[in-house]
Short mmCIF file of C-alpha atoms and ligand atoms in Angstrom, two decimals:
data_model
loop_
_atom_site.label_atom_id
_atom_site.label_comp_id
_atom_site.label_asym_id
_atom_site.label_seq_id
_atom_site.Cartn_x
_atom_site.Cartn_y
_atom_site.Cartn_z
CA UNK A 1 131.66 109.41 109.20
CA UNK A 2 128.40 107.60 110.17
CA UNK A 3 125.27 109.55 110.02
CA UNK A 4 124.57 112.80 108.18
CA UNK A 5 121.99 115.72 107.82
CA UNK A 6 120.54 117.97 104.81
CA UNK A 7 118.83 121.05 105.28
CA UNK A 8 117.87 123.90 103.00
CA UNK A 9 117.53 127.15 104.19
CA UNK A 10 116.48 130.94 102.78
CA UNK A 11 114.43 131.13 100.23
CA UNK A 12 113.28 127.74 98.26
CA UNK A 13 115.02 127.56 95.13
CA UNK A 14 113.66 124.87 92.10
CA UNK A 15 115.91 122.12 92.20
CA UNK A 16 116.53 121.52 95.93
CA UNK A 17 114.68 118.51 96.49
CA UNK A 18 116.63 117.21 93.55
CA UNK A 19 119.50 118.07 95.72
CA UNK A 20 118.19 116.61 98.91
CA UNK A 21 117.24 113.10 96.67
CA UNK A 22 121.05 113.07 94.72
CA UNK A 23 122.29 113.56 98.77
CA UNK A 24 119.99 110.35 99.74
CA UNK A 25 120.84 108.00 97.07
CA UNK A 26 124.99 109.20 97.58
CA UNK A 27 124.34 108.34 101.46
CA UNK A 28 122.44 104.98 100.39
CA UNK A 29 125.58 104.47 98.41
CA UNK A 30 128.26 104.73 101.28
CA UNK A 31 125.80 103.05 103.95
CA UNK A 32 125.42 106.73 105.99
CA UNK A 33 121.91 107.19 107.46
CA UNK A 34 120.69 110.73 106.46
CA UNK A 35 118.51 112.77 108.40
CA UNK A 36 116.51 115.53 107.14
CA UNK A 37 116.32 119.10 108.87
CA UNK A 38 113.11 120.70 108.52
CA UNK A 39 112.12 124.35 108.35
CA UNK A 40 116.44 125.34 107.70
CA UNK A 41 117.93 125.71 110.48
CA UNK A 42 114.96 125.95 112.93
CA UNK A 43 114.86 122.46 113.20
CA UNK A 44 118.02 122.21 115.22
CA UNK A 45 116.68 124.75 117.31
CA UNK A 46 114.34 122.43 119.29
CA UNK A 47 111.47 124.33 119.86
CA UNK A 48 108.69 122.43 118.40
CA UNK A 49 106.87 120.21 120.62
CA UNK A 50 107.62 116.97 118.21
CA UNK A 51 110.48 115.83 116.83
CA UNK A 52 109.09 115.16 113.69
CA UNK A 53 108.18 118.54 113.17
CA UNK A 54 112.02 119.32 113.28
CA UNK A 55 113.69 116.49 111.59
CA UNK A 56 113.21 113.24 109.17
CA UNK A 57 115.10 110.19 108.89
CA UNK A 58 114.97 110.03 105.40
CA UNK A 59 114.80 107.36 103.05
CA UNK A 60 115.51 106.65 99.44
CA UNK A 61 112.08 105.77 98.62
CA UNK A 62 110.33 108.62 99.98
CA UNK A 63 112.94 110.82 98.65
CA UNK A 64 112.66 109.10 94.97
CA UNK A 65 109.63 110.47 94.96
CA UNK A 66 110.13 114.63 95.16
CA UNK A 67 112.83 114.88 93.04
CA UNK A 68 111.66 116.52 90.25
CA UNK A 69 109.15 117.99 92.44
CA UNK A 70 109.42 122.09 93.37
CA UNK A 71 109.39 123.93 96.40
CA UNK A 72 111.11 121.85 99.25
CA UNK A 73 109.98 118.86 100.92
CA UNK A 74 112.24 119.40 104.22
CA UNK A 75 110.73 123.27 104.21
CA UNK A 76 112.88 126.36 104.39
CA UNK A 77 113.37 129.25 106.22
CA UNK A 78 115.62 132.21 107.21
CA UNK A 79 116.55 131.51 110.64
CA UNK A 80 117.42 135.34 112.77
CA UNK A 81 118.18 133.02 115.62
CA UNK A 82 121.56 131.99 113.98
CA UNK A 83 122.79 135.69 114.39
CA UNK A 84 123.27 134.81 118.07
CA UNK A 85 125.67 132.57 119.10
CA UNK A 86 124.11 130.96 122.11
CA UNK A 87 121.25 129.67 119.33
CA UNK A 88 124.08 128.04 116.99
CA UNK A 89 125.51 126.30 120.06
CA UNK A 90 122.00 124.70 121.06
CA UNK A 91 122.22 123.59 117.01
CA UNK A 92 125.65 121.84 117.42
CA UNK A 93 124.52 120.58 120.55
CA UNK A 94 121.31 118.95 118.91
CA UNK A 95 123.23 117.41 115.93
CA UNK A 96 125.66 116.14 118.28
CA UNK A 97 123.30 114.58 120.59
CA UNK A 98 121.23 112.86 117.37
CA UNK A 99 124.62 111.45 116.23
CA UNK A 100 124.95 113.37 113.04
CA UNK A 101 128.36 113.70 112.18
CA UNK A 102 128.19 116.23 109.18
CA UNK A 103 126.03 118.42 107.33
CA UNK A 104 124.82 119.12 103.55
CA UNK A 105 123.24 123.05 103.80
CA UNK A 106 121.65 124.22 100.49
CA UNK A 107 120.82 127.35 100.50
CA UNK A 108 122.20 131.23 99.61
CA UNK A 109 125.06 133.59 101.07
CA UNK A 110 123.06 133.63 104.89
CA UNK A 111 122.86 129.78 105.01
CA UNK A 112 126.51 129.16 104.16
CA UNK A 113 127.44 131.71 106.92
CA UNK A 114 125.33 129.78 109.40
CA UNK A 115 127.01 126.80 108.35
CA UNK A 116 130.71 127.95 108.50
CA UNK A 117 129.35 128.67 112.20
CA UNK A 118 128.36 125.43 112.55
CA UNK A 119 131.76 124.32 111.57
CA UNK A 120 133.63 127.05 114.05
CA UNK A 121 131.75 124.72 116.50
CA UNK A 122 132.94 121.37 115.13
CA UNK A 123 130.39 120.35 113.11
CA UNK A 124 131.55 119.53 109.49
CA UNK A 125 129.52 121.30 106.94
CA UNK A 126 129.06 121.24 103.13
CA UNK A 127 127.54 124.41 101.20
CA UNK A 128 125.68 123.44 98.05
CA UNK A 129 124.10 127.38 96.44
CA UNK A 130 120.66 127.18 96.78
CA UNK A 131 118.96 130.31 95.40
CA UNK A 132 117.31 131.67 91.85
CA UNK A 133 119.32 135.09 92.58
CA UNK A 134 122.77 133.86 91.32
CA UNK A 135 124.40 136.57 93.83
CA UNK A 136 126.71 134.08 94.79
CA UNK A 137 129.73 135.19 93.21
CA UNK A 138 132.21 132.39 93.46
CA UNK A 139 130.41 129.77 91.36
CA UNK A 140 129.02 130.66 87.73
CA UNK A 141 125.50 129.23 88.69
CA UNK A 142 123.20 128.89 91.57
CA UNK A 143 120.48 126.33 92.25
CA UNK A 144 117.33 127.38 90.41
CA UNK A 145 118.71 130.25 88.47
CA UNK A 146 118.60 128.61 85.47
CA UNK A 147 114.83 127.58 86.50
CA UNK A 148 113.75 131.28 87.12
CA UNK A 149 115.42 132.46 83.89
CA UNK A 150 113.40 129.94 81.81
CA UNK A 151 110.30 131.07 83.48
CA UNK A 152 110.80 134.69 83.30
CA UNK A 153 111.32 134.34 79.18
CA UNK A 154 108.52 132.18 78.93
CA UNK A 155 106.24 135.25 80.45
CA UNK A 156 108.22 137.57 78.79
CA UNK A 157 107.49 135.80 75.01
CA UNK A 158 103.79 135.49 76.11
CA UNK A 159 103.96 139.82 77.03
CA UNK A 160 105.48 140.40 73.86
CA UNK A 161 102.54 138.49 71.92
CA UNK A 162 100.12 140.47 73.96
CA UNK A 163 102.29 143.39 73.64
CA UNK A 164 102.61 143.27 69.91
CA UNK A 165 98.89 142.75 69.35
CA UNK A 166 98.11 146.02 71.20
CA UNK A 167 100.87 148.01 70.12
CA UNK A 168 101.78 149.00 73.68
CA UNK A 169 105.11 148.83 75.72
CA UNK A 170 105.19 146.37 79.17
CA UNK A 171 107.15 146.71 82.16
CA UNK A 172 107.92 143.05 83.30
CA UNK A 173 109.35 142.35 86.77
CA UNK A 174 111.69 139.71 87.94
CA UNK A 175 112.98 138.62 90.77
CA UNK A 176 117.18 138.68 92.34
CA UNK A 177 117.04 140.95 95.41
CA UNK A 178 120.41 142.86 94.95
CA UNK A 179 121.06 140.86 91.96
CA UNK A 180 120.34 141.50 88.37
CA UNK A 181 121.44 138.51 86.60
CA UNK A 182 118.01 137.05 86.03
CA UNK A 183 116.70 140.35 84.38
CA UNK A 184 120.02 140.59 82.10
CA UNK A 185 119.38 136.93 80.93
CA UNK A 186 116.20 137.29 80.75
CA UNK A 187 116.16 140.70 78.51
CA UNK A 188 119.27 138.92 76.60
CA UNK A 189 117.00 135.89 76.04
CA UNK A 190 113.75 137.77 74.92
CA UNK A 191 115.05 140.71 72.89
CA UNK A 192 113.75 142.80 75.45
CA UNK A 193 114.79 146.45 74.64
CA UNK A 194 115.36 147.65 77.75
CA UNK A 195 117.12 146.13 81.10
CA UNK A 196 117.37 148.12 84.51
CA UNK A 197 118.98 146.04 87.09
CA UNK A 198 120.73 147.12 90.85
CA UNK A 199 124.36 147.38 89.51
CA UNK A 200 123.72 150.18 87.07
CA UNK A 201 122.61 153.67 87.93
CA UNK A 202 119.89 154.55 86.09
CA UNK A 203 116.97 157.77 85.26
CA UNK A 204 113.84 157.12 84.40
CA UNK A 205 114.31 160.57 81.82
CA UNK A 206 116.72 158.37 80.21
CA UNK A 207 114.24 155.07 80.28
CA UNK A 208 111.58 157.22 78.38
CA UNK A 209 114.15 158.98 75.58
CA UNK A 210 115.33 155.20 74.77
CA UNK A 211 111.44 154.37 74.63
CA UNK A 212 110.64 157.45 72.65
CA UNK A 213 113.65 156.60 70.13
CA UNK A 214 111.68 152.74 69.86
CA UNK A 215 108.12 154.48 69.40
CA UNK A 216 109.79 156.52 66.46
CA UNK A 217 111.58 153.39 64.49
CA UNK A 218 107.98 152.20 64.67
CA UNK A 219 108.31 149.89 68.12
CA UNK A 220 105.45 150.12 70.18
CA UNK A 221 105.74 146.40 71.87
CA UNK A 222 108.92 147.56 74.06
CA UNK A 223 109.51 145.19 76.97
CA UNK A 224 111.61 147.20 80.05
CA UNK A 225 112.70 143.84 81.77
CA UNK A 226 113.45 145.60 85.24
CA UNK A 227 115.29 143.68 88.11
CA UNK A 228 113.58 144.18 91.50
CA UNK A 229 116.17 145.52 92.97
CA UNK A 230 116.81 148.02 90.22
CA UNK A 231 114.49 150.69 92.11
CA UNK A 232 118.45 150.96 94.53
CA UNK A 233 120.23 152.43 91.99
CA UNK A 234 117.53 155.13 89.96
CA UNK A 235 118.50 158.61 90.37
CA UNK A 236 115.72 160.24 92.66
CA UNK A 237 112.36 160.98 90.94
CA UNK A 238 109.63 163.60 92.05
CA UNK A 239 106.90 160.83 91.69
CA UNK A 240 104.75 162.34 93.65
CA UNK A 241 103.88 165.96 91.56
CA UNK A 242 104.79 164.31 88.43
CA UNK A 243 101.75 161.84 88.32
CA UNK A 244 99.41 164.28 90.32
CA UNK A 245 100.12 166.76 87.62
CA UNK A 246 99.49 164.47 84.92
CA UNK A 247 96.23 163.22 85.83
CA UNK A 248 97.18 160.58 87.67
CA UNK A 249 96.46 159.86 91.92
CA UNK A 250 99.58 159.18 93.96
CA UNK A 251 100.07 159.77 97.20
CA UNK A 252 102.68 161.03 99.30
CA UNK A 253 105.71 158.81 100.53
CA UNK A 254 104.22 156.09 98.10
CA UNK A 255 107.33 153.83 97.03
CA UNK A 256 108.04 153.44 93.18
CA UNK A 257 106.90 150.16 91.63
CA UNK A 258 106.77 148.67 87.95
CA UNK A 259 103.30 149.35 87.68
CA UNK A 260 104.33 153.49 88.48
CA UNK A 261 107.22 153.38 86.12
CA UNK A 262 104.66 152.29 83.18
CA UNK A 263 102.29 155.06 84.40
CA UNK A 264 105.42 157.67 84.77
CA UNK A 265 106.53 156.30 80.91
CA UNK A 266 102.95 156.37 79.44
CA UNK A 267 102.75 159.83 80.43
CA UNK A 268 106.69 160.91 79.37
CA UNK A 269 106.11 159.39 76.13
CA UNK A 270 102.70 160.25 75.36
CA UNK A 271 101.45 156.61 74.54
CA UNK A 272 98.18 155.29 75.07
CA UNK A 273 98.77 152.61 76.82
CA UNK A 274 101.94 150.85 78.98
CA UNK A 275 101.37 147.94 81.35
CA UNK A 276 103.19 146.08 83.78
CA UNK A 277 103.55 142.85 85.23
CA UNK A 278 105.55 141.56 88.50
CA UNK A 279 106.53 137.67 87.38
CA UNK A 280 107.00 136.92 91.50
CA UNK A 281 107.04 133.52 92.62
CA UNK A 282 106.35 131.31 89.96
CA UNK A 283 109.82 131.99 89.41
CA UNK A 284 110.35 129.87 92.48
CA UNK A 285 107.80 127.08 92.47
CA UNK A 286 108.50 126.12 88.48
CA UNK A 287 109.78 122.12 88.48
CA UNK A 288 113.57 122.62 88.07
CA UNK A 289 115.68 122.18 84.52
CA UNK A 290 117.58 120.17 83.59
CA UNK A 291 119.88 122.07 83.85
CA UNK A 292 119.48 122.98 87.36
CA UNK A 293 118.81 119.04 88.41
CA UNK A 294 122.19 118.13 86.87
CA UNK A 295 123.98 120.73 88.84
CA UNK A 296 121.84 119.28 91.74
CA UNK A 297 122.80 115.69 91.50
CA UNK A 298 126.41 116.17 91.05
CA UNK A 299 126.30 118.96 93.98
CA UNK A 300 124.68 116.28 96.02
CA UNK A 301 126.80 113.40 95.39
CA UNK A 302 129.97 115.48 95.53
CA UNK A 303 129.19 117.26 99.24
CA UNK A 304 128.21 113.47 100.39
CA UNK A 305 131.32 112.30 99.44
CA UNK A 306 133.25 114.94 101.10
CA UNK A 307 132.31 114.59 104.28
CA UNK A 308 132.71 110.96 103.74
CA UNK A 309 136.44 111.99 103.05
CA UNK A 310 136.54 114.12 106.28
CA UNK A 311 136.70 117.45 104.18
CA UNK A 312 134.81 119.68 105.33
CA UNK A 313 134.03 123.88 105.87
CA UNK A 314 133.75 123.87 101.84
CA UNK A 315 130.91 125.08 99.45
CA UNK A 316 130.31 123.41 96.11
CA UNK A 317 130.00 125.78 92.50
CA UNK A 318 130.31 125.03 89.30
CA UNK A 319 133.98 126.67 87.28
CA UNK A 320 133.84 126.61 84.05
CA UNK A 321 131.15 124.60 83.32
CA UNK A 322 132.46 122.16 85.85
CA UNK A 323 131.25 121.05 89.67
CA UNK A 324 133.96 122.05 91.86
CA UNK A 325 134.55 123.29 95.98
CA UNK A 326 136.28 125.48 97.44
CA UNK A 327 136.70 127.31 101.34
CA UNK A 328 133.47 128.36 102.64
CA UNK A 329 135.14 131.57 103.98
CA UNK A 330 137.26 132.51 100.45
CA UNK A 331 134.03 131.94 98.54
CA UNK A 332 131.68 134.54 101.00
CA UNK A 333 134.41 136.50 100.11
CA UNK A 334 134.47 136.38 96.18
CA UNK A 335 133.62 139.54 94.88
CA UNK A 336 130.60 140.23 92.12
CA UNK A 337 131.37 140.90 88.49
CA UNK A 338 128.57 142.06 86.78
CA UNK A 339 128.08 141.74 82.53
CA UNK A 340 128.16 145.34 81.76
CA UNK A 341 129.08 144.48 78.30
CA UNK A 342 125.57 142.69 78.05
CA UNK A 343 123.73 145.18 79.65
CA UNK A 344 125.08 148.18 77.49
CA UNK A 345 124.16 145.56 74.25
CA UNK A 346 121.04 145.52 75.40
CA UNK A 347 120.32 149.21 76.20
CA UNK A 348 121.48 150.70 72.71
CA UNK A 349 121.18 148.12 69.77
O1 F6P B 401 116.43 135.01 97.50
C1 F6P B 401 115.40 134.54 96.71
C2 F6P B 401 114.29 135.53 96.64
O2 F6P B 401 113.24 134.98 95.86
C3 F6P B 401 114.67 136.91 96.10
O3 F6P B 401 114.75 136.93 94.71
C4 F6P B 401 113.57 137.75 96.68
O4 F6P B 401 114.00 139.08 96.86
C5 F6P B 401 113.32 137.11 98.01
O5 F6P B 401 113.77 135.78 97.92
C6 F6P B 401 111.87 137.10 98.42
O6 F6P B 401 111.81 136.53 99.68
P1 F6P B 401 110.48 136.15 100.44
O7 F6P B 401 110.21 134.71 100.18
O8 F6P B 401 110.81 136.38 101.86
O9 F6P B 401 109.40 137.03 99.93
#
């Protein structure tokens, strides 16, 4: 294999241009020109008016430069296009008629689909996990998990200081779409009393007993780490009447949010005061860990070598504390365990 491409794709993930810079150095290595995709897989979609605007040759010494750097230097972006097959042809056709033999696509469970497309259609494709969420259940980590977890406890030790100093409980948001592994880490890691996450059914009666039972051992600084995706699996709540008819203005069809769940609690538990705070994306922009850039050199070494080998249609994980690949299609398939023990541990100790 001659030349090859990187991409990333979805949503940026810390640690990805230490991905995209252990990729360039590997290609240096074996003498493979690497060209960089920009904005996912837009960029093979050729509808910008330059080509820069769409792709990069890249070198080592620009790439040197962003490792440790976060966001993404190539850009990202969720590409609807790729749903439609007549859009993922034009993208073989474009890599095919810039020479580039094989492809490195970090990114989450949507980018590795586009790329086992891209392989249905010839093109030889590596998946490297790109994504804070750690939804992707074949590998024990995801690129920039560890990253969001060590941001989310930092802001959830500076809460509890606040917290503690005013005696009041804090709802503190994190991020994981369907996912609640970074809100179980992160309420393992802080001694956060309370977790609520999308994989366990949950009432917010039930929220404000185990918050009573704190307030009455003399806790008045619990932190409810709540995924936000956890609002999918609470048992319906009249939100609506029960704020109106304690005091408090909400309006019809209005969607539950961490900031109503600490007005609901104040009010079910007869506290002062309860705040909230949504971490959002400084979970994504933090510089990665290391951690997260180990994971992302090896990754990027190990998917340049492969399609050096000619193996290709494979994602790259990390078993057992080791970097590993395996089938694109078996590992879309892997099903999601979730720590229930953990969760439960944190919930009633
Ligand atoms: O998938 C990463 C993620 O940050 C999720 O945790 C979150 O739900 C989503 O992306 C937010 O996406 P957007 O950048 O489109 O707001």
């Amino acid at each position: 294999m001659n030349k090859i491409g990187v991409l990333t794709s979805g949503g940026d993930a810390p640690g990805m241009n230490a991905t995209v810079m252990a990729v360039a150095k590997s290609a240096a290595y074996y003498n493979m020109p690497l060209v960089g995709i920009k904005h996912g897989y837009n960029g093979l979609l050729r509808k910008s008016s330059s080509l820069f605007d769409d792709m990069e040759e890249l070198h080592l010494d620009t790439v040197l430069d962003i490792a440790d750097r976060p966001g993404t230097y190539l850009r990202t972006a969720r590409c609807m296009e790729f749903m439609d097959p007549a859009w993922r042809q034009i993208a073989a056709d474009t890599l095919r008629a810039m020479g580039i033999e094989g492809l490195v696509v970090i990114g989450g469970d949507g980018s590795f689909h586009g790329a086992e497309y891209l392989c249905q259609l010839g093109i030889p494709c590596i998946g490297i996990p790109g994504t804070i969420d750690n939804d992707l259940p074949y590998t024990e980590m995801t690129l920039g998990y560890d990253t969001a977890v060590n941001v989310c406890v930092d802001a959830v030790r500076a809460i509890r200081a606040t917290s503690r100093s005013h005696d009041r409980p804090h709802v503190v948001e994190v991020m994981g779409r369907h996912c609640g592994d970074i809100a179980l880490t992160t309420a393992v890691s802080t001694g956060a009393e309370i977790v609520l996450v999308p994989e366990v059914e949950w009432r917010i009666e039930d929220v404000a007993k185990r918050l009573n039972q704190q307030i009455a051992k003399g806790n008045t600084r619990t932190t409810i780490v709540v995924a936000e995706g956890c609002w999918e699996s609470m048992e319906p709540f009249d939100m609506f009447t029960f704020l109106n008819s304690h005091g408090k203005k909400c309006y019809a069809g209005e969607p539950i949010s961490s900031m109503r769940l600490a007005s609901i609690l104040k009010r079910m538990c007869g506290m002062i005061e309860a705040r909230s705070t949504v971490i959002g994306y400084t979970q994504r922009g933090a510089e990665p860990t290391a951690r997260d850039s180990a994971f992302a050199f090896e990754a990027g070494n190990l998917a340049v070598r492969l399609l050096k080998d000619g193996i290709s249609n494979q994602v790259i994980g990390m078993k057992e504390g080791k970097v590993f690949y395996m089938a694109i299609d078996e590992a879309l398939q892997a099903k999601r365990s979730f720590n229930r023990y953990l969760y439960d541990l944190v919930n009633t100790i």
